[in-house]
XYZ file of C-alpha atoms in Angstrom:
719
model
C 94.896 134.525 94.657
C 97.642 132.007 93.960
C 101.168 133.063 94.786
C 104.520 131.365 95.258
C 107.353 133.002 97.109
C 110.028 132.839 94.405
C 112.673 130.171 94.186
C 112.630 129.185 97.830
C 109.066 127.972 97.386
C 110.378 125.560 94.801
C 112.933 124.294 97.289
C 110.314 123.670 99.942
C 107.745 122.191 97.605
C 110.290 119.715 96.394
C 109.459 120.227 92.726
C 113.132 121.042 92.244
C 114.351 120.015 95.671
C 117.713 118.509 94.828
C 119.683 121.670 95.377
C 119.281 125.372 95.757
C 121.449 125.736 92.663
C 118.798 124.029 90.554
C 115.987 125.945 92.205
C 117.568 129.352 91.971
C 118.396 128.786 88.342
C 114.659 128.399 87.639
C 113.300 130.969 90.040
C 109.976 132.664 89.494
C 109.714 136.424 89.590
C 107.292 137.463 92.304
C 106.653 140.978 93.471
C 106.202 141.506 97.185
C 102.544 141.791 98.173
C 101.386 145.103 99.624
C 101.816 145.468 103.371
C 98.612 144.612 105.176
C 97.514 145.786 108.579
C 98.120 142.961 111.013
C 95.330 142.178 113.444
C 97.569 140.581 116.088
C 100.229 141.822 118.456
C 103.404 139.717 118.677
C 106.413 139.818 120.991
C 108.681 141.861 118.740
C 111.286 143.899 120.592
C 112.066 147.302 119.066
C 115.547 147.170 120.577
C 116.304 144.186 118.361
C 115.287 146.117 115.258
C 117.638 148.957 116.156
C 120.547 146.668 116.972
C 120.077 144.744 113.709
C 120.406 148.063 111.946
C 123.736 148.575 113.700
C 124.917 145.138 112.534
C 124.162 146.063 108.933
C 126.042 149.336 109.357
C 129.087 147.464 110.694
C 128.981 145.086 107.758
C 128.759 147.942 105.283
C 131.879 149.492 106.790
C 133.634 146.078 107.041
C 133.821 146.226 110.825
C 133.523 142.461 111.042
C 134.234 141.987 114.736
C 131.745 144.636 115.809
C 129.107 143.047 113.569
C 129.765 139.597 115.045
C 129.805 140.793 118.653
C 126.588 142.767 118.268
C 124.779 139.875 116.605
C 125.879 137.471 119.353
C 124.663 139.934 121.968
C 121.266 140.159 120.247
C 120.961 136.361 120.170
C 121.943 135.983 123.828
C 119.685 138.732 125.196
C 116.636 138.526 122.924
C 116.881 135.032 121.443
C 113.340 133.921 122.285
C 111.540 136.995 120.978
C 110.398 137.299 117.365
C 111.980 139.063 114.408
C 110.085 140.190 111.265
C 112.127 138.289 108.675
C 109.780 139.430 105.882
C 106.268 140.786 105.453
C 103.953 138.605 107.492
C 106.634 136.102 108.582
C 108.341 136.144 111.977
C 111.064 133.819 113.205
C 112.747 133.395 116.561
C 115.555 135.954 116.969
C 118.163 133.276 117.699
C 117.174 131.496 114.457
C 117.319 134.713 112.451
C 120.778 135.485 113.814
C 122.049 132.183 112.393
C 120.368 132.898 109.043
C 121.996 136.324 109.001
C 125.404 134.914 109.959
C 125.280 132.437 107.091
C 125.232 135.422 104.708
C 128.210 137.203 106.315
C 131.423 137.555 104.301
C 133.988 134.768 104.908
C 136.135 137.149 106.937
C 133.323 137.819 109.392
C 132.366 134.138 109.602
C 135.966 133.284 110.490
C 135.875 135.771 113.386
C 132.592 134.305 114.619
C 134.001 130.785 114.556
C 137.081 131.793 116.525
C 134.728 132.844 119.310
C 132.248 129.929 119.325
C 134.205 126.925 118.021
C 135.781 125.980 121.396
C 132.336 125.551 122.991
C 130.913 123.840 119.916
C 133.867 121.433 119.887
C 133.143 120.381 123.480
C 129.531 119.664 122.588
C 130.590 117.686 119.528
C 133.063 115.580 121.469
C 130.444 114.949 124.149
C 127.929 113.834 121.503
C 130.412 111.369 119.992
C 131.682 110.021 123.312
C 128.239 109.509 124.849
C 126.201 108.895 121.672
C 124.012 111.712 122.928
C 121.592 113.821 120.913
C 121.314 116.825 123.239
C 124.834 118.213 122.607
C 124.063 118.144 118.881
C 120.885 120.090 119.514
C 122.917 122.581 121.559
C 125.163 123.172 118.563
C 122.210 123.644 116.204
C 120.392 125.996 118.562
C 123.346 128.048 119.817
C 126.275 127.653 117.428
C 124.909 126.514 114.080
C 127.384 128.633 112.107
C 130.337 127.164 113.990
C 132.716 124.785 112.228
C 130.750 121.919 113.775
C 127.294 123.061 112.670
C 127.259 121.050 109.460
C 128.430 117.890 111.231
C 125.694 118.315 113.861
C 123.026 118.762 111.175
C 124.213 115.681 109.304
C 124.255 113.520 112.415
C 120.843 114.761 113.600
C 119.471 113.936 110.159
C 120.801 110.396 110.527
C 119.209 110.070 113.972
C 115.866 111.309 112.663
C 116.106 108.895 109.731
C 116.723 105.961 112.070
C 113.750 107.015 114.200
C 111.488 107.172 111.152
C 111.043 110.956 111.382
C 111.610 111.444 107.661
C 110.407 115.033 107.381
C 112.677 116.017 110.269
C 115.609 114.278 108.570
C 114.912 116.287 105.432
C 114.743 119.515 107.448
C 118.234 118.869 108.873
C 119.888 117.637 105.673
C 118.584 120.279 103.308
C 120.243 122.968 105.431
C 123.538 121.507 104.251
C 122.950 122.233 100.555
C 125.006 125.358 99.757
C 123.602 128.308 97.864
C 124.819 128.474 94.263
C 126.280 131.566 92.651
C 122.896 132.230 91.073
C 121.303 132.007 94.467
C 123.819 134.352 96.078
C 122.874 137.023 93.573
C 119.193 136.822 94.473
C 117.374 137.929 97.583
C 117.689 136.282 100.980
C 115.721 133.032 100.831
C 114.654 133.396 104.476
C 115.986 130.025 105.669
C 119.306 128.809 106.990
C 121.647 127.214 104.437
C 125.127 126.239 105.610
C 127.441 128.157 103.253
C 130.691 126.162 103.234
C 130.246 122.549 104.326
C 133.029 120.082 103.537
C 130.552 117.188 103.543
C 129.697 115.427 100.280
C 126.825 117.319 98.684
C 125.917 114.440 96.314
C 125.681 112.081 99.290
C 123.312 114.470 101.096
C 121.182 114.870 97.964
C 121.041 111.085 97.577
C 119.709 110.841 101.128
C 117.077 113.458 100.368
C 115.924 111.351 97.416
C 115.583 108.389 99.771
C 113.434 110.519 102.090
C 111.059 111.280 99.216
C 110.915 107.604 98.267
C 110.294 106.221 101.746
C 107.631 108.858 102.384
C 105.767 107.301 99.482
C 106.384 110.237 97.127
C 107.427 107.956 94.274
C 106.958 110.462 91.444
C 108.919 113.081 93.304
C 111.738 110.612 94.035
C 111.912 109.603 90.350
C 112.057 113.235 89.263
C 114.796 114.028 91.766
C 116.770 110.990 90.631
C 116.581 112.100 86.989
C 117.920 115.539 87.898
C 120.614 113.948 90.069
C 121.619 111.589 87.217
C 122.272 114.539 84.895
C 124.180 116.584 87.466
C 126.182 113.947 89.365
C 126.427 110.852 87.133
C 129.788 109.707 88.542
C 129.263 110.501 92.235
C 129.911 107.535 94.524
C 129.912 106.734 98.220
C 127.980 104.860 100.923
C 124.205 104.715 100.910
C 121.747 102.410 102.681
C 124.509 100.089 103.862
C 126.099 99.705 100.420
C 128.942 101.410 98.628
C 128.989 102.322 94.960
C 127.725 104.740 92.352
C 124.869 106.776 93.830
C 122.758 106.689 90.655
C 123.017 102.893 90.490
C 122.279 102.471 94.198
C 119.304 104.808 94.060
C 117.934 103.224 90.880
C 118.030 99.814 92.527
C 116.225 101.044 95.657
C 113.594 103.064 93.805
C 112.725 100.088 91.605
C 111.444 98.155 94.630
C 108.413 99.941 96.086
C 107.795 96.977 98.368
C 110.536 98.424 100.578
C 108.227 101.285 101.536
C 106.035 100.774 104.587
C 103.647 103.693 104.758
C 102.244 104.868 108.113
C 99.633 102.540 109.556
C 96.170 103.730 108.607
C 94.308 101.043 110.554
C 94.641 102.761 113.924
C 91.298 103.754 115.415
C 90.227 107.392 115.342
C 91.567 108.660 118.653
C 91.119 112.400 118.347
C 89.456 115.014 116.152
C 90.239 114.250 112.480
C 91.471 110.812 113.573
C 95.090 111.667 114.246
C 97.047 114.441 115.966
C 98.495 115.483 112.594
C 94.809 116.001 111.650
C 95.537 113.846 108.587
C 93.814 110.480 108.955
C 92.823 107.902 106.372
C 90.964 104.688 107.171
C 92.410 101.560 105.619
C 89.584 100.855 103.205
C 86.068 101.827 102.227
C 83.049 100.291 103.922
C 79.762 99.089 102.462
C 77.063 100.823 104.466
C 74.095 98.603 105.209
C 71.243 98.579 107.704
C 71.139 100.546 110.959
C 72.765 98.403 113.661
C 71.902 100.594 116.634
C 71.355 104.183 117.634
C 71.775 106.177 120.822
C 69.883 109.390 121.425
C 71.952 111.877 123.398
C 69.946 113.575 126.172
C 69.557 117.310 125.845
C 71.563 119.442 128.226
C 71.516 123.093 129.130
C 74.623 123.753 127.048
C 72.722 122.895 123.879
C 70.603 126.006 124.373
C 73.599 128.313 123.989
C 73.219 129.300 120.358
C 70.503 130.993 118.405
C 68.758 129.318 115.467
C 71.266 127.277 113.472
C 70.683 126.485 109.797
C 67.736 124.350 108.654
C 65.919 124.788 111.993
C 68.048 122.091 113.609
C 68.059 122.591 117.378
C 71.588 121.201 117.651
C 74.423 121.339 115.133
C 76.378 118.119 114.453
C 79.005 119.250 116.945
C 79.989 115.955 118.596
C 83.117 114.174 117.353
C 83.435 110.609 118.720
C 86.711 108.797 119.332
C 87.389 105.061 119.450
C 89.491 102.843 121.706
C 89.409 99.076 121.353
C 85.753 97.955 121.502
C 84.371 101.272 122.671
C 83.313 104.594 121.222
C 83.405 107.722 123.386
C 81.743 111.104 122.933
C 80.888 114.052 125.124
C 78.921 117.208 125.559
C 79.742 120.021 127.967
C 78.594 118.066 131.039
C 79.037 114.343 130.415
C 81.254 111.760 128.740
C 79.523 108.731 127.263
C 80.993 105.311 126.484
C 79.340 102.637 124.333
C 80.436 99.342 122.848
C 80.586 100.187 119.151
C 79.642 96.630 118.170
C 76.470 96.325 120.234
C 75.606 99.895 121.207
C 75.373 98.828 124.845
C 77.022 100.805 127.656
C 80.776 100.149 127.778
C 82.077 97.345 129.985
C 78.550 96.030 130.500
C 76.028 93.642 128.966
C 73.140 95.336 130.741
C 71.369 97.818 128.489
C 69.951 99.485 131.609
C 73.443 100.365 132.834
C 74.507 103.981 132.590
C 76.502 104.934 129.505
C 77.891 107.975 131.366
C 81.447 107.514 132.644
C 82.017 111.146 133.691
C 80.992 112.622 136.021
C 80.442 109.543 138.163
C 77.821 111.469 140.146
C 75.628 113.886 138.236
C 75.654 117.442 139.465
C 72.809 119.901 139.729
C 70.947 121.623 136.948
C 72.929 123.595 134.414
C 72.613 127.352 134.725
C 72.497 129.394 131.554
C 74.882 132.342 131.204
C 73.520 135.740 132.114
C 74.927 137.473 129.020
C 74.224 136.511 125.359
C 76.354 133.816 123.737
C 77.793 133.810 120.207
C 79.403 130.827 118.492
C 78.860 127.121 117.837
C 79.468 124.546 120.616
C 81.718 121.671 119.509
C 83.026 118.770 121.576
C 86.180 116.749 120.954
C 88.354 114.350 122.945
C 91.765 112.673 122.632
C 92.814 109.126 123.559
C 96.477 108.275 124.114
C 98.118 105.304 125.835
C 94.809 104.038 127.188
C 93.778 107.384 128.668
C 91.025 109.729 127.579
C 91.470 113.505 127.753
C 88.558 115.911 127.397
C 87.669 119.558 127.844
C 84.541 119.823 129.968
C 82.362 122.654 131.176
C 80.681 125.597 129.435
C 81.946 125.948 125.843
C 82.435 129.715 126.293
C 86.100 130.656 125.878
C 85.878 134.447 125.906
C 83.715 135.480 128.845
C 81.647 138.667 128.716
C 83.016 141.434 130.898
C 80.021 141.511 133.225
C 79.023 137.840 133.091
C 77.676 136.840 136.513
C 78.509 133.142 136.316
C 81.979 131.700 136.680
C 82.213 130.019 133.270
C 85.306 127.986 134.068
C 86.300 124.955 132.032
C 88.057 121.738 133.063
C 90.558 119.338 131.585
C 89.936 115.777 132.729
C 91.968 112.582 132.340
C 90.202 109.201 132.543
C 91.787 105.758 132.744
C 90.292 103.485 130.072
C 92.625 100.489 130.167
C 92.752 99.898 133.910
C 89.933 101.878 135.442
C 86.965 101.655 133.035
C 86.810 105.430 132.852
C 88.022 106.229 136.353
C 88.999 109.882 136.836
C 92.765 110.217 137.308
C 92.975 113.994 137.587
C 91.154 117.210 136.754
C 92.460 120.727 136.095
C 90.148 123.723 136.359
C 90.839 126.875 134.374
C 90.073 128.732 137.610
C 93.458 127.472 138.845
C 95.090 129.501 136.064
C 93.525 132.748 137.203
C 95.937 135.632 136.642
C 95.070 138.774 138.574
C 91.505 139.424 137.358
C 92.002 137.678 134.034
C 89.925 134.574 133.393
C 91.559 131.871 131.290
C 89.619 129.204 129.431
C 90.747 125.957 127.898
C 90.030 125.851 124.186
C 89.624 122.421 122.554
C 90.862 119.009 123.560
C 94.632 118.585 124.082
C 97.221 116.707 122.029
C 99.595 114.278 123.739
C 103.271 113.437 123.322
C 104.729 110.984 125.843
C 104.347 112.443 129.318
C 103.280 115.879 128.070
C 99.879 117.324 127.268
C 99.463 120.467 125.129
C 96.367 122.642 124.990
C 95.351 126.118 123.825
C 94.465 128.736 126.454
C 92.313 131.776 125.745
C 91.279 134.902 127.595
C 89.098 137.800 126.524
C 90.245 140.736 128.689
C 91.796 143.223 128.729
C 92.755 142.007 125.241
C 92.104 138.704 123.571
C 95.175 136.550 124.193
C 96.017 133.067 122.932
C 98.578 130.879 124.705
C 99.747 127.286 124.388
C 100.298 125.457 127.675
C 101.996 122.169 128.542
C 100.922 119.941 131.442
C 102.124 116.625 132.815
C 99.952 113.703 131.711
C 100.723 111.957 135.007
C 99.855 114.677 137.494
C 98.210 117.501 135.551
C 100.881 119.947 136.757
C 101.752 122.926 134.567
C 105.166 122.610 132.866
C 105.206 125.726 130.669
C 102.813 128.369 129.347
C 103.789 130.218 126.159
C 102.087 133.358 124.894
C 101.449 133.240 121.136
C 99.682 136.489 120.287
C 97.204 139.153 121.370
C 94.464 140.954 119.451
C 91.586 143.344 119.925
C 88.321 141.659 120.813
C 86.173 141.429 117.671
C 82.836 141.181 119.480
C 81.272 143.366 122.132
C 82.452 143.165 125.727
C 78.970 142.202 126.886
C 78.812 139.007 124.800
C 80.142 135.551 125.637
C 82.002 133.902 122.754
C 82.415 130.191 121.970
C 85.471 128.873 120.136
C 87.260 125.521 120.015
C 90.856 125.847 118.786
C 92.869 122.665 118.329
C 96.604 122.122 118.104
C 98.288 119.956 115.493
C 101.247 117.816 116.611
C 103.825 116.398 114.197
C 107.444 115.305 114.676
C 107.999 117.240 117.878
C 106.408 120.479 116.677
C 103.096 122.093 117.586
C 101.100 124.085 115.050
C 98.241 126.464 115.785
C 95.889 128.428 113.570
C 94.641 131.102 115.958
C 91.709 132.288 113.801
C 92.741 135.812 114.740
C 95.296 136.680 112.085
C 98.236 134.388 112.881
C 99.498 130.818 112.427
C 102.293 129.654 114.712
C 104.772 126.813 115.201
C 106.125 125.951 118.658
C 108.672 123.458 119.911
C 106.896 120.832 121.993
C 109.896 120.371 124.268
C 110.160 123.876 125.714
C 107.337 125.851 124.094
C 109.618 128.273 122.260
C 108.017 129.786 119.182
C 109.732 128.693 115.967
C 107.850 130.972 113.607
C 104.649 132.957 113.222
C 102.950 133.847 109.944
C 100.340 136.605 109.804
C 97.733 137.124 107.099
C 95.037 139.673 106.231
C 91.783 138.968 108.048
C 88.268 139.491 106.761
C 85.864 142.089 108.016
C 84.117 141.212 111.243
C 81.385 138.595 111.000
C 77.916 139.157 112.416
C 76.639 137.334 115.485
C 74.338 135.313 113.234
C 77.216 134.185 111.018
C 79.398 133.288 113.990
C 76.570 131.176 115.425
C 75.770 129.340 112.180
C 77.521 125.970 111.927
C 77.026 126.061 108.146
C 79.213 129.166 107.911
C 81.921 128.427 110.457
C 84.111 125.377 110.865
C 86.617 123.907 113.269
C 89.753 123.768 111.136
C 93.076 123.005 112.819
C 96.190 122.897 110.658
C 96.781 119.706 108.695
C 100.301 118.256 108.492
C 101.478 116.011 105.669
C 105.139 115.037 105.184
C 106.717 118.396 105.900
C 103.912 120.567 104.518
C 101.418 122.397 106.729
C 97.989 123.335 105.369
C 95.869 126.011 107.045
C 92.413 127.473 106.409
C 91.888 130.050 109.192
C 88.268 130.899 109.841
C 88.882 134.653 109.853
C 90.158 134.556 106.284
C 89.098 133.287 102.879
C 92.600 131.926 102.240
C 93.721 128.318 102.053
C 97.499 128.244 102.537
C 100.353 125.744 102.410
C 103.592 126.301 104.326
C 106.912 124.590 104.706
C 106.304 123.258 108.209
C 109.908 123.620 109.324
C 110.422 127.259 108.348
C 106.960 128.761 107.912
C 107.726 129.833 104.354
C 104.625 130.204 102.235
C 104.485 127.647 99.426
C 101.143 128.649 97.934
C 97.863 130.280 98.848
C 94.445 130.255 97.238
C 91.409 132.371 97.948
C 88.175 130.408 98.297
C 84.804 131.923 97.375
C 83.052 130.021 100.192
C 84.011 129.126 103.769
C 86.130 126.017 104.268
C 84.707 124.051 107.180
C 87.002 121.007 107.054
C 90.476 120.022 105.917
C 89.722 116.324 105.470
C 93.170 114.963 104.623
C 95.730 114.210 101.938
C 95.446 111.193 99.638
C 98.421 110.645 97.310
C 98.583 113.929 95.358
C 95.276 115.454 96.481
C 94.278 117.653 99.413
C 90.582 117.187 100.179
C 88.688 120.121 101.691
C 85.000 120.724 102.208
C 82.439 123.361 102.971
C 79.211 123.683 101.056
C 80.905 121.581 98.350
C 83.744 119.065 98.335
C 87.023 120.001 96.636
C 90.145 118.149 95.578
C 93.274 120.290 95.202
C 96.728 119.479 93.944
C 98.608 119.416 97.233
C 101.799 120.813 95.667
C 100.301 123.814 93.893
C 96.855 124.463 95.382
C 95.182 124.171 91.978
C 91.609 122.878 92.165
C 91.552 119.464 90.472
C 87.877 118.668 90.943
C 84.718 119.777 92.707
C 81.637 117.797 93.808
C 78.375 118.999 95.313
C 75.054 120.756 94.838
C 74.162 124.420 94.495
C 70.944 123.940 96.474
C 71.537 124.743 100.192
C 69.616 121.588 101.119
C 72.407 119.647 99.400
C 75.340 121.392 101.082
C 77.856 119.452 103.154
C 76.526 118.532 106.578
C 79.132 117.237 109.030
C 82.742 116.149 108.773
C 83.663 113.555 106.160
C 86.443 110.992 106.226
C 89.046 109.524 103.861
C 88.922 105.747 103.482
C 91.229 103.926 101.091
C 91.192 105.927 97.870
C 87.772 107.452 98.580
C 86.259 110.365 100.455
C 83.009 109.782 102.341
C 81.282 113.163 102.437
C 78.003 113.642 104.343
C 75.085 115.767 103.181
C 71.821 116.167 105.079
C 70.079 113.296 103.313
C 72.906 111.199 101.853
C 76.601 110.411 101.817
C 78.624 110.871 98.626
C 81.521 108.467 98.072
C 84.040 110.204 95.830
C 87.331 109.034 94.331
C 89.867 111.299 96.033
C 92.287 111.461 93.102
C 89.912 111.689 90.143
C 86.886 113.316 91.764
C 84.299 111.033 90.194
C 81.245 109.988 92.192
C 81.571 106.277 93.010
C 78.448 105.846 95.138
C 75.531 107.592 96.826
C 74.399 106.291 100.202
C 70.772 107.260 100.761
C 70.478 108.037 104.465
C 67.106 109.748 104.458
C 65.076 107.707 102.002
C 66.526 104.313 102.969
C 67.009 104.670 106.726
C 65.285 107.858 107.832
C 68.646 109.159 109.070
C 70.636 112.343 108.453
C 74.266 113.175 107.895
C 76.726 114.233 110.565
C 80.310 113.630 111.615
C 81.612 110.303 110.296
C 83.650 107.681 112.146
C 84.825 104.336 110.758
C 85.757 101.414 112.968
C 85.919 97.680 112.307
C 84.319 97.989 108.874
C 81.370 99.855 110.378
C 80.255 103.446 109.838
C 79.155 105.613 112.784
C 77.485 108.982 112.301
C 77.355 111.597 115.062
C 74.145 113.364 114.098
C 72.476 116.275 115.862
C 71.554 114.761 119.208
C 72.136 111.136 118.194
C 74.853 108.587 117.413
C 73.914 105.981 114.798
C 75.885 102.894 113.740
C 75.433 101.170 110.383
C 76.262 97.535 109.720
C 78.153 96.247 106.727
C 76.003 95.784 103.657
C 73.942 92.591 103.761
C 74.072 92.105 107.528
C 70.569 92.309 108.956
C 69.808 93.295 112.525
C 68.810 90.062 114.304
C 66.473 91.511 116.903
C 65.597 94.668 118.788
C 67.959 93.950 121.672
C 70.768 95.856 119.947
C 68.801 99.093 119.857
C 69.805 101.199 122.827
C 67.141 103.183 124.704
C 67.358 106.940 124.766
C 70.273 108.006 126.970
C 69.855 105.919 130.090
C 71.412 107.830 132.970
C 71.667 106.846 136.592
């Protein structure tokens, strides 16, 4: 299955992104897919649907003022609920009202502006007088179709550009490109486009070309410039601090790629997938040599949760280490460990007999197993931000069986790494979020933005419900708690279920693949839902499949320069969306489960499951495939991008593959050379670390020989 949503997909993909006129002129005929039965319940108000029908009736009878008044009333009263803009795509009602207004006849728009322009003018004057961003945001959120909406978009784009938020700048500026006559004759594109700006369209398009260039999309920028040269050869104005012909100015800038400073890829891996966009690439490849040290992780009661995983391994490779300065951190359900990644010794100590456990400071009693059966695969992640470590601790169960005897509450903990050597700053228990008789659980580790922490909440009764909550990083106090969706429980009430959902954070927006039929975008400032996309889910999986780490993955959304990739685990679809609007760009059905979205390298999206795939990130077409058909040679653990290569672990070896071409550059023999297995890969300081089942192993650079046995750490010393 490989489908584009008509011309608007071309706009969002950027293949013809210079103007909607160009895109609409080359639109692709696509029939609407059949309506599928959604598996989730969303906050859609039936009153809104009825009132929208009244607005359309008023428009049909040219009752412009009644249409405007009714639409304003809908936005004021129901603005934060969701509206079904098209099959499977929901947007915030206030956003849809602005989209709808942009398609009103000029007579109706004039009436609307008479009503809202006075307030919008005050905001605009305040923004200019105080050089403030908030009044501009007020215009965009509450009066975008006012006479000041285009000016606010333009200025917000400039602010985003200056802050280096290039994708956000594009999102603001492209709303200023008017729909052409060809576009007006086609169906509603589903996004806001300001219909009658008096700003210079060529100047805005020139800025969009600069966005492509400074994002490192050189081919795309060259293509856009060629189209621009044909359409606006004489256009002139100010650009990048110079004044002149836009084509000449752009040609001069695009000829000097040294101007482009791509995002720093040398930062240590500080959360799952390395970065909160879930799109990390190490600076360069490493030459894997001898084993430097290894640390055997003591078994805990939580490792007995699941039934037999694949290949008779007692524990799946479910630990995902993070790195801060000279230390590597990892956890299970009960403890957080800290080691010096250079020596393998306990962090902040030269004594190998010191305890590597930094949380809890005093070990508690024996772990008690749940009374009811457990389904799922335990996985453990953490996040480091501003010298603090954040982790989800406690039983990995997120949907508690109805008659479970134990209180399977989870905790969020915050540890001070820079000043306190792992000192506990605060702890939040999910028991504090108890709502009537409903038991909430924290899902995976949080993401962090400034003084705010964001995490997924889950409850199993009376219906499965997924929320996103925001807490203060300083105090742990709850700031907001936003419901995303509800669904029927897909396993029996008498079974505990393990899941580990992770948020993706990019340019002020949160993205969540719920693995229950919906993908959502939320504003990180106030938690309001921007859009929700639903998709057809697969038939229910068996308990055995849900508990097999070779058949299920932990796959948060991946963000790359305005495009959001998602591979929900309750579907066989891999999808790409315009991150700002939620419009589907492409989707592809995979014959096997995707267990990891590894990252984007130039033009290729790398994904893995049993095999490793490289896809064209713009179209979803499979460019190459690497792997074995023998189950013993399937992927085993999470790989990593490094330079232009992908390091992909199997059970007995690591394949090093060119990410763009797909050719095999190297095989690293783990089993035959070192007696080690694959697992989740981490790179730090030119060294490779592998989180294997029950063990963390560090490999030196090639040619460096271990000097003596003092660097080998004894099995999990705990005091």
